[in-house]
Coordinates of C-alpha atoms in Angstrom, one line a residue:
M1 CA 84.0 -24.6 -53.9
K2 CA 82.1 -25.0 -56.7
V3 CA 83.9 -28.0 -59.7
L4 CA 82.7 -28.6 -63.4
V5 CA 83.9 -31.5 -63.9
I6 CA 84.7 -32.8 -67.1
N7 CA 85.1 -36.3 -68.9
C8 CA 85.8 -35.1 -72.9
G9 CA 85.6 -38.0 -75.1
S10 CA 86.3 -38.0 -79.4
S11 CA 82.6 -37.1 -79.8
S12 CA 80.9 -36.6 -76.7
L13 CA 81.3 -35.4 -72.8
K14 CA 79.9 -35.8 -69.8
Y15 CA 79.8 -32.8 -66.9
Q16 CA 78.9 -32.1 -63.5
L17 CA 78.9 -29.5 -61.2
I18 CA 79.2 -30.6 -58.0
D19 CA 78.6 -28.4 -54.5
S20 CA 82.3 -29.2 -52.9
D21 CA 81.4 -28.4 -49.6
T22 CA 78.5 -30.8 -49.1
E23 CA 79.2 -32.7 -52.0
A24 CA 75.8 -32.9 -53.5
V25 CA 75.4 -32.3 -57.5
L26 CA 73.4 -29.1 -58.7
A27 CA 73.4 -30.3 -62.2
K28 CA 75.4 -33.1 -64.3
G29 CA 74.8 -34.1 -68.3
L30 CA 75.8 -35.0 -71.1
C31 CA 76.8 -33.7 -75.3
E32 CA 76.3 -36.5 -77.5
R33 CA 77.1 -37.0 -81.1
I34 CA 79.6 -33.6 -81.4
G35 CA 80.9 -32.9 -85.2
I36 CA 77.9 -35.0 -86.2
D37 CA 74.5 -33.2 -85.3
G38 CA 74.8 -32.7 -81.2
R39 CA 72.2 -33.2 -78.3
L40 CA 73.0 -31.9 -74.9
V41 CA 71.0 -33.1 -72.3
Y42 CA 71.0 -31.3 -68.7
Q43 CA 69.2 -32.0 -65.8
K44 CA 69.3 -29.3 -62.3
D45 CA 69.1 -31.8 -59.8
G46 CA 65.4 -31.9 -58.4
C47 CA 64.5 -31.2 -62.1
D48 CA 63.3 -33.3 -65.1
K49 CA 65.6 -34.1 -67.8
E50 CA 66.6 -30.8 -70.8
I51 CA 67.2 -32.4 -73.8
T52 CA 68.6 -29.8 -76.6
E53 CA 69.2 -30.8 -80.3
A54 CA 71.5 -28.4 -81.8
P55 CA 74.5 -28.1 -83.7
M56 CA 78.0 -29.1 -82.2
P57 CA 80.6 -28.5 -85.0
T58 CA 83.6 -29.0 -82.1
H59 CA 83.5 -29.3 -78.5
K60 CA 84.1 -25.6 -78.1
E61 CA 79.5 -25.2 -79.1
A62 CA 79.6 -28.6 -76.8
I63 CA 81.4 -27.1 -73.7
Q64 CA 79.1 -23.3 -74.7
M65 CA 75.7 -25.1 -74.3
V66 CA 77.4 -27.3 -71.2
L67 CA 77.5 -22.9 -69.7
D68 CA 74.9 -22.0 -71.3
A69 CA 72.2 -24.2 -69.4
L70 CA 74.9 -24.1 -65.8
T71 CA 73.8 -20.0 -66.1
N72 CA 69.9 -20.3 -67.8
E73 CA 68.2 -17.7 -65.9
K74 CA 65.0 -20.3 -65.4
T75 CA 67.2 -23.6 -65.0
G76 CA 70.9 -23.0 -64.1
A77 CA 72.7 -23.9 -61.5
V78 CA 74.1 -21.1 -60.8
A79 CA 73.6 -16.8 -61.5
S80 CA 76.6 -16.6 -63.1
L81 CA 79.9 -18.3 -64.8
K82 CA 81.8 -16.0 -61.3
E83 CA 80.2 -19.1 -59.3
I84 CA 82.2 -22.2 -60.5
D85 CA 85.7 -22.2 -58.9
A86 CA 87.7 -24.8 -60.6
V87 CA 87.8 -27.2 -63.9
G88 CA 88.3 -31.3 -63.1
H89 CA 89.0 -32.8 -65.6
R90 CA 89.3 -36.6 -66.6
V91 CA 92.6 -37.0 -68.3
V92 CA 92.9 -41.3 -69.5
H93 CA 96.7 -41.1 -69.7
G94 CA 99.8 -39.7 -67.5
G95 CA 102.2 -42.7 -68.8
E96 CA 105.1 -42.5 -65.8
K97 CA 105.4 -38.8 -65.7
F98 CA 102.0 -38.4 -63.3
A99 CA 101.4 -40.2 -59.9
S100 CA 99.2 -37.3 -59.2
S101 CA 96.7 -35.2 -60.0
V102 CA 98.2 -31.4 -61.0
L103 CA 97.0 -28.1 -61.2
I104 CA 97.4 -27.7 -65.1
N105 CA 99.8 -25.5 -66.8
D106 CA 101.6 -25.3 -69.9
E107 CA 104.0 -27.6 -69.0
V108 CA 101.4 -30.3 -68.3
L109 CA 99.7 -29.6 -71.4
K110 CA 102.6 -30.3 -73.8
A111 CA 103.3 -34.1 -71.3
I112 CA 99.5 -34.4 -72.0
E113 CA 99.9 -34.9 -75.4
E114 CA 103.1 -36.7 -75.5
C115 CA 101.5 -39.8 -74.0
S116 CA 99.0 -39.8 -77.3
D117 CA 100.6 -42.5 -78.4
L118 CA 99.4 -44.2 -75.2
A119 CA 96.3 -43.5 -75.1
P120 CA 95.5 -42.5 -79.2
L121 CA 91.2 -41.9 -78.8
H122 CA 91.2 -40.6 -75.6
N123 CA 94.4 -38.1 -74.8
P124 CA 93.6 -35.8 -77.9
A125 CA 89.7 -35.6 -76.7
N126 CA 90.8 -34.9 -73.4
L127 CA 93.2 -31.8 -74.2
I128 CA 90.8 -30.3 -76.6
G129 CA 88.1 -30.4 -73.1
I130 CA 90.9 -28.7 -71.5
N131 CA 92.2 -25.7 -74.1
V132 CA 88.1 -25.1 -75.1
C133 CA 87.3 -24.4 -71.0
A134 CA 90.2 -22.4 -70.4
E135 CA 89.6 -20.2 -73.1
L136 CA 86.0 -19.7 -72.6
M137 CA 86.6 -19.0 -68.2
P138 CA 90.0 -17.4 -68.0
G139 CA 91.7 -17.7 -65.1
L140 CA 90.1 -20.7 -63.2
P141 CA 92.1 -23.5 -62.5
N142 CA 91.8 -26.4 -64.1
V143 CA 93.0 -29.8 -62.8
A144 CA 94.0 -32.7 -64.5
V145 CA 92.9 -36.1 -62.7
F146 CA 94.5 -39.6 -64.8
D147 CA 93.5 -42.9 -65.0
T148 CA 96.9 -43.9 -64.7
A149 CA 97.7 -42.3 -61.7
F150 CA 96.5 -44.5 -58.7
H151 CA 98.4 -47.4 -60.0
Q152 CA 101.7 -45.7 -60.7
T153 CA 102.7 -47.3 -57.4
M154 CA 102.9 -50.8 -59.1
P155 CA 106.9 -52.3 -58.5
E156 CA 108.8 -53.4 -61.1
K157 CA 108.4 -56.9 -60.7
A158 CA 104.3 -56.6 -61.6
Y159 CA 104.4 -53.7 -64.2
M160 CA 107.4 -55.0 -66.2
Y161 CA 106.2 -57.0 -69.2
G162 CA 109.1 -60.4 -70.9
L163 CA 109.6 -58.0 -73.6
P164 CA 113.2 -56.7 -74.3
Y165 CA 113.9 -54.2 -72.2
E166 CA 115.0 -51.2 -74.6
Y167 CA 110.8 -51.7 -75.6
Y168 CA 110.4 -50.3 -72.2
E169 CA 113.5 -48.4 -71.8
E170 CA 112.8 -46.1 -75.4
D171 CA 108.9 -46.8 -76.5
K172 CA 107.1 -46.9 -72.3
V173 CA 106.0 -50.2 -72.8
R174 CA 104.8 -51.7 -69.4
R175 CA 102.0 -52.5 -67.7
Y176 CA 99.9 -48.5 -66.5
G177 CA 96.4 -49.9 -65.7
F178 CA 93.2 -47.9 -65.8
H179 CA 89.9 -47.1 -63.8
G180 CA 92.7 -45.4 -61.2
T181 CA 90.2 -42.7 -60.5
S182 CA 87.5 -45.3 -59.5
H183 CA 90.1 -47.9 -57.1
S184 CA 91.8 -45.0 -55.5
F185 CA 87.7 -43.7 -54.7
V186 CA 86.7 -46.8 -53.7
S187 CA 89.4 -48.5 -51.7
K188 CA 89.3 -45.1 -49.5
E189 CA 85.3 -45.8 -49.2
I190 CA 85.6 -49.5 -47.9
A191 CA 88.2 -49.0 -45.8
E192 CA 86.2 -46.1 -44.4
F193 CA 82.6 -47.9 -44.3
L194 CA 84.4 -50.7 -42.7
G195 CA 86.3 -48.7 -40.1
M196 CA 89.5 -50.5 -41.5
D197 CA 92.8 -48.3 -41.3
I198 CA 93.8 -48.1 -44.5
N199 CA 97.6 -47.4 -43.8
N200 CA 97.1 -51.2 -42.5
S201 CA 94.9 -52.7 -45.5
K202 CA 94.8 -55.2 -48.1
I203 CA 92.0 -54.7 -50.5
I204 CA 91.2 -55.9 -53.9
V205 CA 89.0 -53.8 -55.5
C206 CA 86.9 -55.5 -58.5
H207 CA 85.5 -52.4 -61.2
L208 CA 83.2 -54.7 -62.7
G209 CA 81.6 -52.6 -65.7
N210 CA 81.8 -52.8 -69.6
G211 CA 85.1 -52.4 -69.0
A212 CA 86.7 -54.0 -66.1
S213 CA 89.6 -54.3 -64.0
I214 CA 90.9 -55.7 -61.4
S215 CA 93.8 -53.7 -58.0
A216 CA 95.1 -54.8 -55.1
V217 CA 95.6 -52.0 -52.7
N218 CA 98.5 -52.9 -50.0
N219 CA 98.0 -49.9 -47.5
G220 CA 95.9 -47.9 -49.8
K221 CA 98.3 -47.9 -52.5
C222 CA 98.1 -50.1 -56.2
V223 CA 100.6 -52.7 -56.1
D224 CA 99.7 -54.3 -59.3
T225 CA 96.3 -54.5 -61.4
S226 CA 94.2 -56.5 -64.5
M227 CA 94.4 -53.7 -67.3
G228 CA 97.6 -52.9 -68.8
L229 CA 99.3 -51.1 -72.1
T230 CA 96.1 -50.6 -72.8
P231 CA 92.7 -51.1 -71.8
L232 CA 92.1 -54.2 -73.3
A233 CA 94.2 -56.4 -71.4
G234 CA 92.8 -58.4 -68.1
L235 CA 89.4 -59.9 -67.9
V236 CA 87.2 -60.5 -70.3
M237 CA 85.2 -57.1 -70.7
G238 CA 81.4 -56.1 -72.6
T239 CA 83.2 -56.7 -76.3
R240 CA 87.1 -56.9 -74.9
C241 CA 89.2 -59.8 -75.3
G242 CA 91.1 -59.7 -72.6
D243 CA 94.3 -61.6 -71.7
I244 CA 94.7 -64.1 -74.7
D245 CA 97.7 -65.9 -76.2
P246 CA 99.3 -62.5 -78.1
A247 CA 100.1 -65.1 -81.4
I248 CA 96.3 -65.6 -81.7
I249 CA 96.1 -62.2 -83.2
E250 CA 98.6 -62.9 -86.3
F251 CA 96.5 -66.4 -86.4
V252 CA 93.1 -64.7 -86.8
A253 CA 94.6 -62.6 -89.5
N254 CA 96.2 -65.0 -91.3
K255 CA 93.5 -67.9 -91.3
R256 CA 90.7 -64.8 -92.0
G257 CA 92.4 -62.1 -94.4
M258 CA 92.5 -59.2 -91.8
T259 CA 94.9 -56.7 -91.4
L260 CA 95.9 -55.8 -88.5
A261 CA 93.8 -53.0 -88.0
E262 CA 91.4 -55.2 -88.9
T263 CA 92.1 -58.1 -85.6
M264 CA 93.0 -54.9 -83.4
A265 CA 89.2 -53.8 -83.6
V266 CA 87.8 -57.8 -83.8
M267 CA 89.3 -58.0 -79.8
N268 CA 88.3 -54.4 -78.5
K269 CA 84.7 -54.0 -80.1
K270 CA 83.8 -57.1 -80.6
S271 CA 85.1 -59.4 -78.7
G272 CA 84.6 -60.3 -74.6
V273 CA 81.2 -61.5 -73.7
F274 CA 79.7 -59.9 -76.8
G275 CA 81.4 -62.4 -79.1
L276 CA 81.0 -65.7 -76.3
S277 CA 77.5 -64.9 -76.8
G278 CA 77.6 -65.2 -80.3
G279 CA 76.8 -60.9 -80.7
L280 CA 74.1 -62.2 -78.7
S281 CA 75.3 -58.9 -76.0
S282 CA 77.0 -57.3 -73.9
D283 CA 74.5 -56.1 -71.5
F284 CA 74.7 -58.4 -68.4
R285 CA 70.9 -58.2 -67.8
D286 CA 70.7 -59.7 -71.9
L287 CA 73.1 -62.5 -70.8
E288 CA 71.1 -63.4 -68.1
E289 CA 68.2 -63.7 -69.8
G290 CA 69.3 -65.5 -72.2
A291 CA 71.0 -68.2 -70.3
N292 CA 67.9 -68.3 -68.4
A293 CA 66.4 -69.6 -71.7
G294 CA 68.7 -71.8 -72.1
N295 CA 71.2 -69.8 -74.2
K296 CA 74.3 -71.7 -74.4
K297 CA 76.5 -69.5 -75.2
A298 CA 75.4 -66.6 -73.5
Q299 CA 75.3 -69.2 -70.0
I300 CA 79.5 -69.2 -71.6
A301 CA 79.9 -65.6 -71.2
L302 CA 78.6 -65.2 -68.1
D303 CA 80.7 -68.3 -66.7
V304 CA 84.1 -67.1 -68.6
F305 CA 83.6 -63.4 -67.0
C306 CA 83.2 -64.6 -62.8
Y307 CA 86.0 -67.7 -63.8
N308 CA 87.9 -64.8 -65.0
V309 CA 87.2 -62.3 -62.0
V310 CA 87.8 -65.4 -59.2
K311 CA 91.2 -66.4 -61.1
T312 CA 91.7 -62.8 -60.7
V313 CA 90.8 -62.5 -57.3
G314 CA 93.1 -65.9 -56.1
A315 CA 96.3 -63.7 -57.8
Y316 CA 96.0 -60.9 -55.7
V317 CA 95.0 -62.8 -52.4
A318 CA 98.7 -64.5 -53.3
A319 CA 100.0 -61.0 -54.1
L320 CA 98.6 -59.3 -51.5
N321 CA 100.0 -62.3 -48.8
G322 CA 96.4 -62.0 -47.5
V323 CA 93.0 -60.0 -48.2
D324 CA 90.5 -57.6 -45.5
A325 CA 88.9 -57.2 -47.5
I326 CA 86.8 -57.2 -51.4
A327 CA 84.7 -54.7 -53.3
F328 CA 82.6 -55.2 -55.8
T329 CA 82.3 -51.3 -58.1
A330 CA 80.8 -49.9 -61.4
G331 CA 78.1 -50.9 -63.6
I332 CA 78.0 -54.7 -63.7
G333 CA 79.6 -55.1 -59.8
E334 CA 76.9 -52.9 -58.4
N335 CA 73.8 -53.9 -59.8
A336 CA 74.4 -58.0 -61.3
A337 CA 73.2 -59.6 -57.8
T338 CA 73.7 -63.3 -59.8
V339 CA 77.3 -62.8 -60.7
R340 CA 78.4 -61.7 -57.9
E341 CA 76.0 -64.5 -56.3
K342 CA 78.7 -66.7 -58.9
I343 CA 82.1 -65.3 -57.8
V344 CA 81.5 -65.6 -54.0
E345 CA 80.4 -68.8 -54.2
N346 CA 84.5 -70.0 -55.6
L347 CA 86.4 -67.9 -53.0
G348 CA 84.5 -70.2 -50.0
Y349 CA 88.2 -71.3 -49.5
L350 CA 88.5 -67.4 -47.9
G351 CA 86.7 -68.1 -45.0
I352 CA 83.6 -66.0 -47.2
T353 CA 80.1 -67.0 -46.8
L354 CA 77.8 -64.9 -48.9
D355 CA 74.6 -62.9 -47.1
A356 CA 71.7 -63.7 -49.6
E357 CA 69.7 -61.1 -49.0
K358 CA 72.0 -58.6 -48.3
N359 CA 73.0 -59.4 -51.7
K360 CA 69.9 -58.6 -53.3
L361 CA 70.3 -54.9 -51.7
R362 CA 71.8 -51.8 -54.4
G363 CA 72.5 -48.6 -54.6
E364 CA 74.4 -47.5 -51.4
N365 CA 77.4 -49.5 -49.6
M366 CA 76.6 -52.2 -48.2
K367 CA 78.8 -55.5 -46.8
I368 CA 77.3 -58.5 -48.2
S369 CA 79.1 -61.3 -46.6
T370 CA 77.9 -63.1 -43.3
E371 CA 79.3 -61.4 -39.9
D372 CA 81.3 -64.7 -39.2
S373 CA 83.1 -64.7 -42.8
K374 CA 87.2 -64.3 -41.9
V375 CA 87.4 -61.4 -45.2
A376 CA 84.9 -59.2 -45.7
V377 CA 83.0 -58.7 -49.7
C378 CA 81.4 -55.1 -50.0
V379 CA 79.2 -53.5 -52.9
I380 CA 80.3 -50.1 -52.8
P381 CA 79.1 -47.7 -55.5
T382 CA 82.0 -46.0 -57.2
N383 CA 81.5 -41.8 -57.8
E384 CA 84.6 -41.0 -60.1
E385 CA 83.0 -37.7 -61.0
L386 CA 83.3 -36.8 -57.1
A387 CA 86.6 -38.3 -56.9
I388 CA 87.6 -35.4 -59.1
C389 CA 86.3 -33.2 -57.3
R390 CA 88.0 -33.9 -54.5
E391 CA 91.3 -34.1 -55.8
T392 CA 90.3 -30.7 -57.9
V393 CA 89.3 -29.1 -54.7
A394 CA 92.5 -30.4 -52.8
L395 CA 95.2 -28.4 -55.6
A396 CA 92.8 -25.3 -56.7
K397 CA 92.0 -24.0 -53.2

C-alpha cells in the first residue's frame, strides 16, 4: 500500500508518501505560511528539494499543491492519485474517546470536534486536513492517529489531579499526555532492538525535543507520562515552563500587570530553556556554545533541563518498580550527546555506565550503555510518520 501521511497545523502541514511494503519514503515535504502567501517544499526520494512560492489562502489549496507535486509528470512519486491507497492523519487530542487509531467517519469527526476545547490550536486544524483530503480524494480511507491514544492505558492514580472530582466528571480535567505516537513507536523499537519481550518489560522513553515528555511503559502499555491536560506540563522544554507552582501564574500576572492570556503566553512561548538562558535560544546547540563560552544563564538552562529529566526518570523507575531499558529519542534525545551524558552520569545508582564512544554516534538505533550495565540505555530515532503509516495500513487494508 501507498499511504499519504498528513500532519496538519494551523498555518502549515507536513506530509510523507510511504510505501508500506518496504516502508520507504517515496516523497516528503511541507507547506508553510498557509493563509499568508504560501510556500511548498517537495522532495522525491533521491532528488533535490523543490521549493514553490504560491498563494495558499486555505488548506485546500495547500493540499491540492501537494497532490499536484506528487503526481507531477517529471518529479512525481506516483503516476496518479489512484496509486494512493489511504491517508493517515495525525490528530493531537482524542480525549477519553479514543484509546487507539480509528477509521474516520462522521461519528469520529464529531468526536474529534468535541475534543477541540482540549486542543484549540490543533484539533480544528487536524479536522480541516481530514475534510480537505476527503473532498479531494473521495472514497479513500482516512485514518486518525491520536497523540493521546497511547497514554489512555494510564490508571486513575496516574491521570487524576488533586482537584474537585466534578472538574473531571464534567470538564474532563485530567492528565492526557502527548507525543503518544512517538512513545508507542520507540517503546516497541527498543524492545525489538534489544531482543526483549515487550509484554514482559519495563521501559522508560525520553522524548526530548523542543517539546519534551517522558513515559513509563510497563509490558508495552503506558502507565504514566509527564505531560498533562496540555503539553505545557512536565519537563522544562524549549520555550515551555513545564511543572511550576500554579500560584506563580497569579503572582506574576498581578506583579507585572498582565492578563491571564498574556501570562499563559509567557509560560508557553517565552519560558523553558529559552527563558532561563535570558532569551539566548531554545536551540541546545546555541546553549552548549554559550555555556562553553562562559554564559552562566546558558549553563543554568542546560543544568535545569537535565536535572528535570533525571528526576522524572527516577520517579518512573519507582512507578515501574524497576526498569529494563531507557530510550532517548527526538531532536535533543537523538543528537545532543553532551545532554545524554549529563543525564546518564546521574543514573549510576541504576548500575548504568555510559559507553562514551558509542554516545558520540547518531542517526541509528544504538546502545550507549556498556555491556556490563544493569539497565540498557539506547538512542532510538523516532519516526512518527512511519508509525502513522503502520496504524493506517492496519485499519485500511
